[in-house]
Short mmCIF file of C-alpha atoms in Angstrom, two decimals:
data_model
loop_
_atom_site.label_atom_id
_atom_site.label_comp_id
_atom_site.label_asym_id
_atom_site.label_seq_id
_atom_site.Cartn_x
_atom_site.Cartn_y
_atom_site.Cartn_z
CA UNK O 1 0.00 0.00 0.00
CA UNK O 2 2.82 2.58 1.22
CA UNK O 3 4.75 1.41 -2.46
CA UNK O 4 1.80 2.61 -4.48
CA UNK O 5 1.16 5.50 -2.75
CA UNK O 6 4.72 6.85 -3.18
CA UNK O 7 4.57 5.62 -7.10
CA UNK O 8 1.02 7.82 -7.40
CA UNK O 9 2.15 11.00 -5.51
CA UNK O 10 6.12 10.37 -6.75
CA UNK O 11 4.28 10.67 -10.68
CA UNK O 12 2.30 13.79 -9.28
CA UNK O 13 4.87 15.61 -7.81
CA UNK O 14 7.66 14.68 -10.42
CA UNK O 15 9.13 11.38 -9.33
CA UNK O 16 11.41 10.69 -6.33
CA UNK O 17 14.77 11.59 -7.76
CA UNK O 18 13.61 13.92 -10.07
CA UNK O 19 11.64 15.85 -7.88
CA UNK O 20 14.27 18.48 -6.36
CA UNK O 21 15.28 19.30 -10.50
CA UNK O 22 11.44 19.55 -11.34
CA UNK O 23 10.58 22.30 -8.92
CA UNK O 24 14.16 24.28 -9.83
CA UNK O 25 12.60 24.52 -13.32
CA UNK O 26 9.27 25.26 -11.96
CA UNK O 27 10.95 28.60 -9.49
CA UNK O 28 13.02 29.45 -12.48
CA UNK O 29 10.14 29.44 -15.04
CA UNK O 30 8.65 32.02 -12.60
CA UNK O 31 11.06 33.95 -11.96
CA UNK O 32 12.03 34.68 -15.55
CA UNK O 33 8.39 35.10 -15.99
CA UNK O 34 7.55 37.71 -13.16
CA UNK O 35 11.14 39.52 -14.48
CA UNK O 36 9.88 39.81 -17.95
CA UNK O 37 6.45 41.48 -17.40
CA UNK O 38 7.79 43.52 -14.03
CA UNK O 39 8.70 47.07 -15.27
CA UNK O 40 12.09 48.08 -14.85
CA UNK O 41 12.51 50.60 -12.01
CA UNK O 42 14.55 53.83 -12.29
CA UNK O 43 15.97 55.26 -15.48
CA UNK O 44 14.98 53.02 -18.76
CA UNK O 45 17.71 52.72 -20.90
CA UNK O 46 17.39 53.84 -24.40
CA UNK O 47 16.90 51.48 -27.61
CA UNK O 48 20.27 50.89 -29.59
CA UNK O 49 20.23 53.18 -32.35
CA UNK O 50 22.13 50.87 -34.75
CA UNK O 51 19.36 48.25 -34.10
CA UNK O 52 16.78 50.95 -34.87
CA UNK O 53 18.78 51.88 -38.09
CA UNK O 54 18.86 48.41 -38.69
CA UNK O 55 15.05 47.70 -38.04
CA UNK O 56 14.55 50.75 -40.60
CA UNK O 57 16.56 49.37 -43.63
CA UNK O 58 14.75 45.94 -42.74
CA UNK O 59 11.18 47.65 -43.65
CA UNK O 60 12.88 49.73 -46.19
CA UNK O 61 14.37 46.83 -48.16
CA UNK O 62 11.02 44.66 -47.66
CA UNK O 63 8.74 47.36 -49.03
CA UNK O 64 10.59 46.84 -52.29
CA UNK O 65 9.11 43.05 -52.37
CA UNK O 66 5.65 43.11 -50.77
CA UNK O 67 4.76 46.66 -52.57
CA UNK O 68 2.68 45.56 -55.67
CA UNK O 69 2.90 49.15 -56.64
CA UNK O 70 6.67 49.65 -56.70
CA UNK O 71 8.44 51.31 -59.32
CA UNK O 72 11.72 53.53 -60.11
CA UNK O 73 10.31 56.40 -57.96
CA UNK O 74 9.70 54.48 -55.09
CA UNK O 75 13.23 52.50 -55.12
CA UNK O 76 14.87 56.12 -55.64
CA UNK O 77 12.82 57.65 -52.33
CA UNK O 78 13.46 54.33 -50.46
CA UNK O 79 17.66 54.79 -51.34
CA UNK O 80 17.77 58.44 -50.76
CA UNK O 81 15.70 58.10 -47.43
CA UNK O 82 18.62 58.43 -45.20
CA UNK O 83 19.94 61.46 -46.95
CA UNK O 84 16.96 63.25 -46.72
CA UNK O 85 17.15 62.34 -42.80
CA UNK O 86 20.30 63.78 -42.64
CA UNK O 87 19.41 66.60 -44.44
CA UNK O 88 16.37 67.22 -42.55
CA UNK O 89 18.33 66.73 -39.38
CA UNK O 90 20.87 68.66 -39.85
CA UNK O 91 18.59 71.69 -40.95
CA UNK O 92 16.79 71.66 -37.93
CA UNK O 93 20.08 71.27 -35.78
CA UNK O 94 21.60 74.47 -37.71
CA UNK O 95 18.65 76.54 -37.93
CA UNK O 96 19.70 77.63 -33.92
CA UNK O 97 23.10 78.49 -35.44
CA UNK O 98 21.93 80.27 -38.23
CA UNK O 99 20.18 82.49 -35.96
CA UNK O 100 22.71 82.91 -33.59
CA UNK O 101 24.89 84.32 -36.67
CA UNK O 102 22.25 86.57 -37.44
CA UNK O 103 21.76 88.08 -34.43
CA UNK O 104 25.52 88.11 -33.75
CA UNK O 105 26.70 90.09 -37.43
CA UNK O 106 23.26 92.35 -36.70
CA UNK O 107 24.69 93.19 -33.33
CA UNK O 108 28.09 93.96 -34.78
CA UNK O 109 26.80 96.28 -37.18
CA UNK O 110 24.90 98.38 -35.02
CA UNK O 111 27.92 98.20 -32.25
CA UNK O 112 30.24 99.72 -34.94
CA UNK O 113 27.64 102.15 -36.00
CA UNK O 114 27.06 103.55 -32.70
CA UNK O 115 30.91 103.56 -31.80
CA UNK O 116 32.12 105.02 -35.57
CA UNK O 117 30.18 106.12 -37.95
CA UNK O 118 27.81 108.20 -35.93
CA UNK O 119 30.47 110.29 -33.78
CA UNK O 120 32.02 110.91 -37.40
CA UNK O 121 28.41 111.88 -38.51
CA UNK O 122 27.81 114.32 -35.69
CA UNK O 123 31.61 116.26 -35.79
CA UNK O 124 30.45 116.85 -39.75
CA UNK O 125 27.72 116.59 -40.80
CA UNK O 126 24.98 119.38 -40.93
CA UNK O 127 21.85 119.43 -38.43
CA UNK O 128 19.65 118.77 -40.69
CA UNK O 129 21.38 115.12 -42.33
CA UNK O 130 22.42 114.39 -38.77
CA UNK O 131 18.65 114.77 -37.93
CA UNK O 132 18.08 112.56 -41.03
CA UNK O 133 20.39 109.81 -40.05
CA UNK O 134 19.10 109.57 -36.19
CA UNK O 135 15.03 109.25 -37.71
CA UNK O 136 16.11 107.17 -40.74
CA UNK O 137 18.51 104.67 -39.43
CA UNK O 138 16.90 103.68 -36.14
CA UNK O 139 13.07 103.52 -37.87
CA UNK O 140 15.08 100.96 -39.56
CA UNK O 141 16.68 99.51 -36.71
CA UNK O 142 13.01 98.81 -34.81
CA UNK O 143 11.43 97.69 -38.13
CA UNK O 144 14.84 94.65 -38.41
CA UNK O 145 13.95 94.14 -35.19
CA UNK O 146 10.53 93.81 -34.70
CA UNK O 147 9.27 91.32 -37.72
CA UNK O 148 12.64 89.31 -37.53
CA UNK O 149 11.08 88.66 -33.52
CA UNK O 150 8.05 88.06 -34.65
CA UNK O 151 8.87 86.08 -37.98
CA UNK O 152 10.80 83.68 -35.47
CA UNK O 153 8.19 83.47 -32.95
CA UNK O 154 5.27 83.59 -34.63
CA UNK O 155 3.70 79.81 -35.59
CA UNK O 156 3.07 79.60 -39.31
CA UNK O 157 -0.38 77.54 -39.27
CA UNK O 158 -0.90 73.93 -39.44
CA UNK O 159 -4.50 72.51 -39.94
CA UNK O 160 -6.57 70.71 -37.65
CA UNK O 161 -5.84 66.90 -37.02
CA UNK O 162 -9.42 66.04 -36.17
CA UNK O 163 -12.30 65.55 -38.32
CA UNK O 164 -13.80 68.63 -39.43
CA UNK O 165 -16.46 70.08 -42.36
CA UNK O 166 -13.19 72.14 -43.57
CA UNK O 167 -12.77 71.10 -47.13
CA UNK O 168 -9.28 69.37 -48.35
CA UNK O 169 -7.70 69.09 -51.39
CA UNK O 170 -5.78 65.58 -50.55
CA UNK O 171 -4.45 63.66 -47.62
CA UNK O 172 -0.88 63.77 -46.56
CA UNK O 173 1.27 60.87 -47.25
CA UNK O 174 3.48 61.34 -44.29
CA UNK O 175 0.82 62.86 -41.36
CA UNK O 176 -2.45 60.97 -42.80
CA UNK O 177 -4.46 63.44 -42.06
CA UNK O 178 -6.63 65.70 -44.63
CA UNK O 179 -4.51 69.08 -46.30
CA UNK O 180 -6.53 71.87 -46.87
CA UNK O 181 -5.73 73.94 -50.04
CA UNK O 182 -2.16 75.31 -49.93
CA UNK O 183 -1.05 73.13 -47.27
CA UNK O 184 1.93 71.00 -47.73
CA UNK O 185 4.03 68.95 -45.18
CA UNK O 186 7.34 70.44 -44.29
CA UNK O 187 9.99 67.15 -43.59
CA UNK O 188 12.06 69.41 -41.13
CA UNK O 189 9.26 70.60 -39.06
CA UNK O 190 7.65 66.74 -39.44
CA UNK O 191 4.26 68.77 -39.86
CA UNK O 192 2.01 70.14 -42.45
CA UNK O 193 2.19 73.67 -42.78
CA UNK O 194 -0.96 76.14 -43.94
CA UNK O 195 0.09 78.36 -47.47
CA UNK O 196 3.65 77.11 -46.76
CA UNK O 197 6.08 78.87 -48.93
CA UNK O 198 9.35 77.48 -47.51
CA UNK O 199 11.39 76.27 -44.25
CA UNK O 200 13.78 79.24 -43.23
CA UNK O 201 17.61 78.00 -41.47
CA UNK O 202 17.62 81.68 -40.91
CA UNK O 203 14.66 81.85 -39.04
CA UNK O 204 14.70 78.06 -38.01
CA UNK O 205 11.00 77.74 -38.82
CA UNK O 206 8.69 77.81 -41.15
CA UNK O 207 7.25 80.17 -43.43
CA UNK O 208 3.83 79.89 -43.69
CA UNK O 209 0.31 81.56 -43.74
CA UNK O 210 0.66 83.76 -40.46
CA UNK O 211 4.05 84.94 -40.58
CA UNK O 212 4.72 84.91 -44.00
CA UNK O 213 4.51 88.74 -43.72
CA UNK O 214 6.89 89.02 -40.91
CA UNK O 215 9.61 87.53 -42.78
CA UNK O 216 9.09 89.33 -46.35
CA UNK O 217 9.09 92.50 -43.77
CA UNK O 218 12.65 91.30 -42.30
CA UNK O 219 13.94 90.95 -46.11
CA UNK O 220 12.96 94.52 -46.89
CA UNK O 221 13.94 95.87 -44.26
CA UNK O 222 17.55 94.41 -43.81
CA UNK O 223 18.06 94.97 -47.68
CA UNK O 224 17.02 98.59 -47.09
CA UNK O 225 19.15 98.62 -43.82
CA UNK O 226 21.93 97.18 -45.68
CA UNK O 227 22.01 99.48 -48.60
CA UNK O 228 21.61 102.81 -46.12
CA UNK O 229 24.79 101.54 -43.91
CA UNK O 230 27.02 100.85 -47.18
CA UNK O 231 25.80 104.14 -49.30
CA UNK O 232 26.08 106.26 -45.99
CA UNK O 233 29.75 104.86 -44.74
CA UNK O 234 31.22 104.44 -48.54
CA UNK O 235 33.28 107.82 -48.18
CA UNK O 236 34.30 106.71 -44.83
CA UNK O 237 35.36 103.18 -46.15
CA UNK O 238 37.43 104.36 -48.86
CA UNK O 239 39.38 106.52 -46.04
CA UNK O 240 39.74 103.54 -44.22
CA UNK O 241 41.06 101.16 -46.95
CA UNK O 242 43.36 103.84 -48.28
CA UNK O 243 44.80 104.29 -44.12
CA UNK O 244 44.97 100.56 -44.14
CA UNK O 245 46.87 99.99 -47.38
CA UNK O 246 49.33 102.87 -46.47
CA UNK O 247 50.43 100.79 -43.46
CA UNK O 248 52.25 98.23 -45.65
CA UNK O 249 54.24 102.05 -46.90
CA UNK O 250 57.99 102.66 -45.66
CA UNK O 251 57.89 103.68 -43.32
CA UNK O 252 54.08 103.23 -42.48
CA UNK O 253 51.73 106.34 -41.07
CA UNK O 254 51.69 106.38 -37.24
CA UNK O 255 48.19 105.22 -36.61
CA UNK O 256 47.54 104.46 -32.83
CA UNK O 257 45.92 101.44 -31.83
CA UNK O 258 42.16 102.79 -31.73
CA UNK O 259 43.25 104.69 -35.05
CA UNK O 260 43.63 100.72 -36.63
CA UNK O 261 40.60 99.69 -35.28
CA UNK O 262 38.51 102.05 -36.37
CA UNK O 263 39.78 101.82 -40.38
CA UNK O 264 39.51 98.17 -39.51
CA UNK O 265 36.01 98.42 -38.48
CA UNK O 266 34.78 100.89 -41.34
CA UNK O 267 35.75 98.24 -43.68
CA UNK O 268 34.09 95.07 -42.34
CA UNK O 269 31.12 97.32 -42.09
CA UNK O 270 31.09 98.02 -45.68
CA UNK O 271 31.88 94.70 -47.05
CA UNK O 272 29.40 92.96 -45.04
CA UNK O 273 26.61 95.72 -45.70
CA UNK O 274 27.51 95.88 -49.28
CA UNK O 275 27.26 91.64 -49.36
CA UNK O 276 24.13 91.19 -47.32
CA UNK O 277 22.28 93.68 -49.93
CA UNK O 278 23.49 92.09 -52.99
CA UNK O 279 22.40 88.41 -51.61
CA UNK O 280 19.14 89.61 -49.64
CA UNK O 281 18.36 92.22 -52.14
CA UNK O 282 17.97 89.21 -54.62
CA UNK O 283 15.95 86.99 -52.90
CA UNK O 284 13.63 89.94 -51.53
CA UNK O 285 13.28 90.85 -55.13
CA UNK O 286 12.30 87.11 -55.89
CA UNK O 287 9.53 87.00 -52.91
CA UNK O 288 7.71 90.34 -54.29
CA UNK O 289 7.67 88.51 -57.60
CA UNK O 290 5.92 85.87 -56.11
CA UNK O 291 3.64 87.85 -54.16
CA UNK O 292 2.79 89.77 -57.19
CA UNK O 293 1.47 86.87 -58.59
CA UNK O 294 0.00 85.54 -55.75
CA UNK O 295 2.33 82.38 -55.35
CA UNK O 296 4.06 80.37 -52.66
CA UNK O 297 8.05 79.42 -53.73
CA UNK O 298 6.18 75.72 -53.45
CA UNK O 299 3.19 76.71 -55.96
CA UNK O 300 5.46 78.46 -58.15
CA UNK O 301 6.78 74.53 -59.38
CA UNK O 302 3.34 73.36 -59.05
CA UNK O 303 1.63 76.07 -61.35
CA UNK O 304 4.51 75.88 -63.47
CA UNK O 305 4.53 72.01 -64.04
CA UNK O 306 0.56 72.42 -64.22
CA UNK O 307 0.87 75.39 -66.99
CA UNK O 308 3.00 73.16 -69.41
CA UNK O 309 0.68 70.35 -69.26
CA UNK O 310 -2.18 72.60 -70.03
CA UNK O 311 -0.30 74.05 -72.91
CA UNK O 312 0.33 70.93 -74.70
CA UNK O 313 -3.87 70.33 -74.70
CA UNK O 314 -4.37 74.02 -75.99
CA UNK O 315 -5.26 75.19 -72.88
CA UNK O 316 -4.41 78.76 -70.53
CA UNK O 317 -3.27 78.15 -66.90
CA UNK O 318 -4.93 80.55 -64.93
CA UNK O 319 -3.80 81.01 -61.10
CA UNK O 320 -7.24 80.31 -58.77
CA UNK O 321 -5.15 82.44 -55.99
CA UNK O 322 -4.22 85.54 -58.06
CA UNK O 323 -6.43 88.58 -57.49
CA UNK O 324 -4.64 91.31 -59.60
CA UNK O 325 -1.41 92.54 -58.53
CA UNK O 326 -2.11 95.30 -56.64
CA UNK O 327 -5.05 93.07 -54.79
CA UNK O 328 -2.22 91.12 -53.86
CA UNK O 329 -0.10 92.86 -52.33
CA UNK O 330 -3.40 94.22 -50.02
CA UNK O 331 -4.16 90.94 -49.29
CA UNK O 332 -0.30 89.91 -48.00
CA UNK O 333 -0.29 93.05 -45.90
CA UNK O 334 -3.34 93.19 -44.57
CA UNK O 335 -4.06 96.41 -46.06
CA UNK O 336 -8.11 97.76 -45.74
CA UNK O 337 -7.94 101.24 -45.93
CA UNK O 338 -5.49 103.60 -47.36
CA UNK O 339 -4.64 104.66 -43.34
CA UNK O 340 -3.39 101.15 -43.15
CA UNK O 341 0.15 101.42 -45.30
CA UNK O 342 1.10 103.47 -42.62
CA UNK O 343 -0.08 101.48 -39.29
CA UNK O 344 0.56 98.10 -40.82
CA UNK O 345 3.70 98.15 -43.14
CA UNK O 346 5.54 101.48 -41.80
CA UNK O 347 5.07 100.80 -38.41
CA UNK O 348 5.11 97.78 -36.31
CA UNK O 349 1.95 95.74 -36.12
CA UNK O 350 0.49 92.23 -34.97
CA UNK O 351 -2.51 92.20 -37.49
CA UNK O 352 -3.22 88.76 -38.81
CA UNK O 353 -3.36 87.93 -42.21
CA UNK O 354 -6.26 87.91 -44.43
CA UNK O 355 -8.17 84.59 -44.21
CA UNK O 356 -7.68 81.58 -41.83
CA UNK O 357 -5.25 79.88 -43.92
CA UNK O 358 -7.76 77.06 -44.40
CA UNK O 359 -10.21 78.52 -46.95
CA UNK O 360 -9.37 80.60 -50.00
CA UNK O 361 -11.65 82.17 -51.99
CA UNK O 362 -11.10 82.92 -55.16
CA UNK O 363 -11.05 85.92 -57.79
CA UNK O 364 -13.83 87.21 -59.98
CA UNK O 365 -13.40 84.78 -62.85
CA UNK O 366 -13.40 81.99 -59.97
CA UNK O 367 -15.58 79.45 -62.26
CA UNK O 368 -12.80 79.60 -65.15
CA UNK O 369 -9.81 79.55 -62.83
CA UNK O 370 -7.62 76.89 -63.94
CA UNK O 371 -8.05 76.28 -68.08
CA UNK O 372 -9.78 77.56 -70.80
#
């Protein structure tokens, strides 16, 4: 009786000899159990990045097998991925030092102004230019100032991610979500962005629907800036550059130390003036183009691309945002009454632009907008 009861609970319980091994497994299957669904305590370490890259070319080089719909286009995206990360990346990492520069060679202009140019203004210049220079050059100080502030601050727009009656144009490849007209998705900002005209290192952000304005109003402004501080110090630079070159003279002038710095100064102030308005000049030049015609930089390729495939049916591409070219130019400013060119574009103002940046509507000949 004892035998068989010792076989029937020994095959229960695991077996006499076996017994001690079978409940070691049993702890241990526990234990690894409880350790794999107990949370980690304290700080959680952060996934390997190479196995993340790795995971990503995985999916990358699948998608060229289980993607019934694959073609040149898509291998070329999939292989220039990573650059466009890096690009992207880097942008965004940048944009901080491109506005660091800006505010640093800004600062160093005004600096040099304040320490040179004007005490040379005031020992000889009439009251009346001297009057000129103090209204003149720090109107244009405040304006720089003011809408490069606000053109950095100031959130260009992005549409609503819920469901709404707004209507949409398309759906966004990389947000899934619906774009209203004139929205497209910025890759450095990872969002979509409302009228988006282009991603700014300078500004690090976005130009969009609500502070495209700003940022046209920092172009002008530091072009005009530009060209007063070069035109204004050009007598005083070629005094300095002629002091400097007579220094490499035997024997050379006796310049004291200030003396130096002050040619020195004249001439980074010119060079850098004279520079900033040739490259700024052109690009503000490019923007009121654009404006004029009521384009983004973005629909500029799109209406272009769209105006040679209606020209090879025999058809006219006609702009659907383009209200006349002095309408447009209201519109971007926000301009309702002849009072406002002077509160809104000659002095500093927070308006908002016309429109939400969702809806557009349309010119007069709205119902034959885009071929005839």
């Amino acid at each position: 009786m004892s035998d068989s009861l010792e076989k029937l609970y020994g095959t229960r319980f695991g077996g006499g000899m076996r017994s001690w091994r079978w409940y070691l497994s049993k702890v241990m299957r526990l234990f690894l159990r409880w350790f794999r669904l107990c949370p980690r305590r304290g700080r959680r370490k952060r996934p390997s990045r190479i196995r993340d890259l790795w995971n990503y070319g995985t999916v990358l080089l699948k998608s060229q097998y289980y993607n019934v719909l694959t073609n040149s286009d898509t291998v070329l995206d999939c292989v220039f991925e990573p650059i466009y990360w890096l690009v992207d990346n880097m942008t965004r990492w940048f944009g901080v030092v491109f506005v660091s520069l800006v505010i640093t060679l800004t600062s160093s202009v005004v600096i040099i102004v304040y320490l040179s140019v004007l005490p040379i203004i005031f020992s000889t210049y009439p009251v009346h230019w001297i009057l000129w220079h103090l209204c003149y050059g720090h109107w244009n100080l405040l304006m720089v100032v003011f809408h490069y502030y606000k053109a950095t601050i100031t959130c260009p727009g992005f549409p609503p991610q819920e469901k709404s009656d707004i209507p949409t144009v398309t759906i966004c490849k990389k947000c899934i979500v619906p774009k209203p007209a004139r929205t497209h998705h910025c890759s450095i900002c990872n969002r979509c962005i409302l009228k988006m005209d282009h991603h700014c290192p300078w500004l690090n952000n976005c130009v969009g629907h609500f502070n495209h304005r700003y940022f046209f109003s920092f172009c002008l402004y530091m072009t005009m800036g530009c060209i007063y501080c070069s035109v204004s110090a050009k007598d005083m630079f070629l005094e300095a550059y002629d002091a400097i070159e007579s220094s490499y003279e035997t024997p050379p002038p006796a310049f004291t130390h200030q003396e130096r710095m002050l040619h020195k100064s004249l001439v980074y102030l010119w060079v850098l003036t004279s520079s900033v308005s040739v490259a700024l000049g052109s690009l503000t030049l490019w923007h009121a183009v654009l404006i004029t015609r009521g384009e983004t930089s973005v629909e500029r390729h799109i209406n272009r691309r769209e105006r040679k495939r209606l020209r090879l049916r025999g058809k006219i591409f006609r702009n659907p945002y383009h209200h006349g070219k002095m309408n447009n130019w209201r519109r971007f400013f926000g301009v309702e009454k002849r009072s406002d060119w002077l509160t809104r574009v000659l002095l500093p103002s927070c308006h908002l632009p016309h429109g939400d940046g969702l809806t557009w509507d349309g010119p007069q000949y709205r119902n034959n907008t885009e071929a005839i």
